[in-house]
Amino acid sequence: MRTGIFIVLLILTAGFPGLQGYAQNSRFADNIDDTTRINKLNSLAGNFLKQNQYDSCLKYASQALTITENLIRSKSVINNPAYLKQSKYHKIKSLIFVAECVSVSNPLKATDTLLSALKLVKETGNKNQEAEIYAGIGEIYTMLAQDQPSLVNNLRSLAILRETGNKKGLAWQLTIVGLNHRNMGNYGDAMEYFLESLKVSREISDSLTIIEALLAIGFTYGYVEKWKDALNYQQQALKIYQQMNDSLGIARIYNDMGVTNMRAGNLGVALKQHQEALSIRLKSPEHYYTFASYLYIGNIYEKLNRLPEAIANYEAGLRYIKFSKYLVSGIDAQLNLGIVYMKSSDYQKALNAFSSVLELSLKIKDRTSEAQAYLYIAKVWLAQGEPLRALTWLRKAEKAAPESAIVFLGDTYQSIAETYFKLGDYKNAYINLKKYDGVKDSIIVSENLEKITTLSNRLEFENRQALESENYKKNLAINQAEIKRGKITRNFSLFGMFVAVILAVIAFVRFIEKKKPNSRLNDTLSDLKSTQAQLIQSEKMASLGELTAGIAHEIQNPLNFVNNFSEVNKELIGEMKDELAVGNWQLAKEISIDIEQNLEKINHHGKRADAIVKGMLQHSRTSSGVKEPTDINALADEYLRLAYHGLRAKDKSFNATIKTDFDETIGKIDIIPQDIGRVILNLITNAFYVVDERKKQQPEGYEPTVTVSSKAVLPPPTGGGTRGVQISVKDNGPGIPQKVLDKIFQPFFTTKPTGQGTGLGLSLAYDIIKAHGGELKVETKVDLGSVFMFHLPIQQNTK
Amino acid sequence: MKILVVDDEKDIQSLFEQRFRKEIRNGEIEFVFAFSGEEALTCYGKCQHEAVLILSDINMPGMSGLELLRRIKQIHHEPPPVVMMITAYGDAENYNKAMELGADDFIVKPVDFIALKEKIKSII
């Protein structure tokens, strides 16, 4: 299915004058023999190429090449310019075959071969061959997903074809350039080329190029999700095939329309069309297309959740792929089959299917599908309640997944986290959730980016519609007139000859189309990856910003005292001097006491401002991971203010009564202040959130209150226990229902509306407290509120 | 002239008393302090005929200064008291809200007492 374009280009050169001119010359009898052999070999190569038998094609093309090279070097040929030119023509032809044969396995070699052919064609001046070579180079670049150089070469080819007046070649090449533009997302430009191709094709009444142009236009409409127009063009193509009584062509369009309808969500219609196509395909020896039709049908059944039918069709399709050359396509089918088996809880068969995926992936060395196979095998084990076995496979998936396969990577991390969670290993669950979180951002960003691209493409596309609809009406009239006059029959014999080729072209174009968005997505993702870290950081800063917005204002309160008390002191010193000057010692002394007290206040509020700034900085820093002696009361108090004023800054209507009850006997304890601060902040923020929610529902007679307290816990006199500290955050919110209570420490669980909570706060808090050797607990009563408390053991070496 | 000062920070009393020590000594101004919105409301209820001017912080735990403002404006009293809001949060939203609720002035911390004194004197 990868042959396509090269063979089509043979059509371009079909009009070459051929071998007349030298055959009469008997002096070159052996050379004529050679020429006949070369012709035979080249024609064999061409035939094998049509059948996608690259090895055989390469063998015969290479043989032809060797003979031509010997010929070109022989004296008799060198002395006969006409014959030399002829031989060079054959050599170029063979070179193009060789390039085609190796284009998939070794695109670099294919390009080199074509470049040497290009050098040769400059000597012979055969414009059609030159156009063919440029188009061939363009095609290799398309295959390598390098759109820009592909376009450059295809445009060179197009320019030559415009010059030579090879209308049929021009019609093809216009479609190819259109596809280039479409791959680059320039749907408007693509449309212009397709329309010109349609116009040229109709001028020469070439049904094949008409159909290709119509389908290209149809697919472009599909790209911008204009299903009605897409179907309209596909319908036109269908009509032509029906006029020509070409069943395989009809089947092809049914599949195309089925795809369009499936994407448009008309599953019932799509199913019928694919089934129609299948009934035709079953009579044809092209097993690949039979397989593809089964796959489409299975897909739709899967979407309709009719799993037994989906399985039946996937399995039927897989029987056909065995006879086909495209074993690789079996991967998709096996994967789908496995997923459906898994959905139907038939785990053994699911495992079999995924093992086949693995086997094929290893064979073709495709790391993405290999990783997919591991991931799904793991999912089967997970579904069967065997997390340990699943974990082994998940690790393999993580290892195998290329970074570009970011969606699978995200899926894998999520599954790993789930598995660890099931195993009770919260630390590793958290680590993997964090990895998932990192990847998730990229996925979301790339999805959004894609959405934006589609949207802007659609806009640009619609701008070109006025122009398009004018042409459309004119062309349609011409087309109908042609069909009526029966002009179309002119191309019948040609069509018979090339039908297989054309199908291959379509398959190839499809293949490219399928490949394209992925590779573009990968490019985008690799670009995004570099900005991903920044994105996450800025997300962090945004949440910090919300909290610190309150703090920036809050610092004005202590500053108010610092400024004003110092100004008062200045005045007081003036007054004191006056009193001293008149000898009023007693009054001067009293004033000096006031000054002293004010200085203490200045000092106190200065320190307070300092603490606010430090707290802010501490929150923005990542955890040092080092335990240090910390006054946990001050820490709790500071984060209470931080949370309160942060929320106030965000929501002016927010208010709550804050109560504190700190046990001053605790002193300093060894903790990681940033981490414990984060826990306290989280508990307090949650408490504020629930009381605020309740206040919104119950505006009268409810006083939102949050109490933060600390208590030194002494070991029981009987011994055995350790000294510790208990911190609790109490709210008078609505309480937590039992259903929710079971899940609150689970990662990603949140009761907040989508986008408002990450669902990681409490699970993170849980992990931090656990890492400190403590315990996080909750007590709750419906309608009365909840108390979150954690206990931290105090080490003996605490100061 | 009686001025009710409302702020949850206790040091505000000492600050006002020192800043206005001459006026207090001369008997020009008498200050009453309340350390929460609730306390201010009770106090105002008790001595509303005397209080001419209320200076209130906005950000206070429990009843906020804006809520206090709303409630005071609901109590019909002739002449209505002048209410000035004093806040660290000088953003537009806070300002607009205060003005909507009928605040007579909006002062941003740190307070410029010289300007404040002039404003108060213009009211007297």
PDB file of C-alpha atoms in Angstrom, chain A residues 550 553-554 556-557 560-561 563-565 567-568 571-572 575 598 601 605 608 644-645 648 652 655-657, chain B residues 9 11-12 14-15 18-19 21-22 58-64 88-91 93-94 109-111 113:
ATOM      1  CA  GLY A 550      -3.715  38.830  50.691  1.00  0.00           C
ATOM      2  CA  HIS A 553      -1.949  43.903  51.577  1.00  0.00           C
ATOM      3  CA  GLU A 554      -1.597  42.375  54.986  1.00  0.00           C
ATOM      4  CA  GLN A 556       0.377  47.278  55.360  1.00  0.00           C
ATOM      5  CA  ASN A 557      -1.076  46.640  58.812  1.00  0.00           C
ATOM      6  CA  ASN A 560       0.892  51.348  59.581  1.00  0.00           C
ATOM      7  CA  PHE A 561       2.132  50.988  63.148  1.00  0.00           C
ATOM      8  CA  ASN A 563       5.386  54.412  60.352  1.00  0.00           C
ATOM      9  CA  ASN A 564       2.988  56.109  62.709  1.00  0.00           C
ATOM     10  CA  PHE A 565       4.606  55.150  66.006  1.00  0.00           C
ATOM     11  CA  GLU A 567       6.457  59.632  63.654  1.00  0.00           C
ATOM     12  CA  VAL A 568       4.777  59.954  67.040  1.00  0.00           C
ATOM     13  CA  GLU A 571       7.127  64.446  67.966  1.00  0.00           C
ATOM     14  CA  LEU A 572       7.490  63.087  71.478  1.00  0.00           C
ATOM     15  CA  GLU A 575       8.263  67.625  73.290  1.00  0.00           C
ATOM     16  CA  ASN A 598       6.355  53.017  71.235  1.00  0.00           C
ATOM     17  CA  LYS A 601       5.646  48.477  69.414  1.00  0.00           C
ATOM     18  CA  HIS A 605       5.314  45.198  64.233  1.00  0.00           C
ATOM     19  CA  ARG A 608       5.584  40.872  62.331  1.00  0.00           C
ATOM     20  CA  TYR A 644      -7.549  33.637  55.706  1.00  0.00           C
ATOM     21  CA  HIS A 645      -6.209  36.676  53.938  1.00  0.00           C
ATOM     22  CA  ARG A 648     -10.274  37.213  51.447  1.00  0.00           C
ATOM     23  CA  LYS A 652     -14.436  39.680  49.298  1.00  0.00           C
ATOM     24  CA  ASN A 655     -15.701  35.676  56.180  1.00  0.00           C
ATOM     25  CA  ALA A 656     -15.306  33.385  59.128  1.00  0.00           C
ATOM     26  CA  THR A 657     -14.646  33.549  62.808  1.00  0.00           C
TER      27      THR A 657
ATOM     28  CA  GLU B   9      -5.589  45.309  66.222  1.00  0.00           C
ATOM     29  CA  ASP B  11      -2.377  48.716  69.247  1.00  0.00           C
ATOM     30  CA  ILE B  12      -4.663  50.964  67.242  1.00  0.00           C
ATOM     31  CA  SER B  14      -2.499  53.504  71.678  1.00  0.00           C
ATOM     32  CA  LEU B  15      -1.718  54.881  68.259  1.00  0.00           C
ATOM     33  CA  GLN B  18      -0.934  59.383  70.971  1.00  0.00           C
ATOM     34  CA  ARG B  19      -1.613  60.816  67.561  1.00  0.00           C
ATOM     35  CA  ARG B  21      -3.107  63.507  72.338  1.00  0.00           C
ATOM     36  CA  LYS B  22      -3.417  67.291  72.006  1.00  0.00           C
ATOM     37  CA  ILE B  58     -12.491  46.390  56.896  1.00  0.00           C
ATOM     38  CA  ASN B  59     -10.641  43.124  57.360  1.00  0.00           C
ATOM     39  CA  MET B  60     -11.633  41.774  60.711  1.00  0.00           C
ATOM     40  CA  PRO B  61     -12.432  38.242  61.780  1.00  0.00           C
ATOM     41  CA  GLY B  62     -16.149  37.733  62.243  1.00  0.00           C
ATOM     42  CA  MET B  63     -18.166  40.733  61.134  1.00  0.00           C
ATOM     43  CA  SER B  64     -16.192  42.625  58.534  1.00  0.00           C
ATOM     44  CA  ALA B  88      -4.851  47.825  54.171  1.00  0.00           C
ATOM     45  CA  TYR B  89      -6.726  46.537  51.119  1.00  0.00           C
ATOM     46  CA  GLY B  90      -6.835  49.579  48.870  1.00  0.00           C
ATOM     47  CA  ASP B  91      -8.006  47.744  45.763  1.00  0.00           C
ATOM     48  CA  GLU B  93     -13.187  46.238  44.445  1.00  0.00           C
ATOM     49  CA  ASN B  94     -12.991  47.041  48.137  1.00  0.00           C
ATOM     50  CA  LYS B 109      -3.084  52.074  55.470  1.00  0.00           C
ATOM     51  CA  PRO B 110      -0.471  53.105  56.432  1.00  0.00           C
ATOM     52  CA  VAL B 111      -2.608  56.018  57.620  1.00  0.00           C
ATOM     53  CA  PHE B 113      -2.564  61.092  60.287  1.00  0.00           C
TER      54      PHE B 113
END
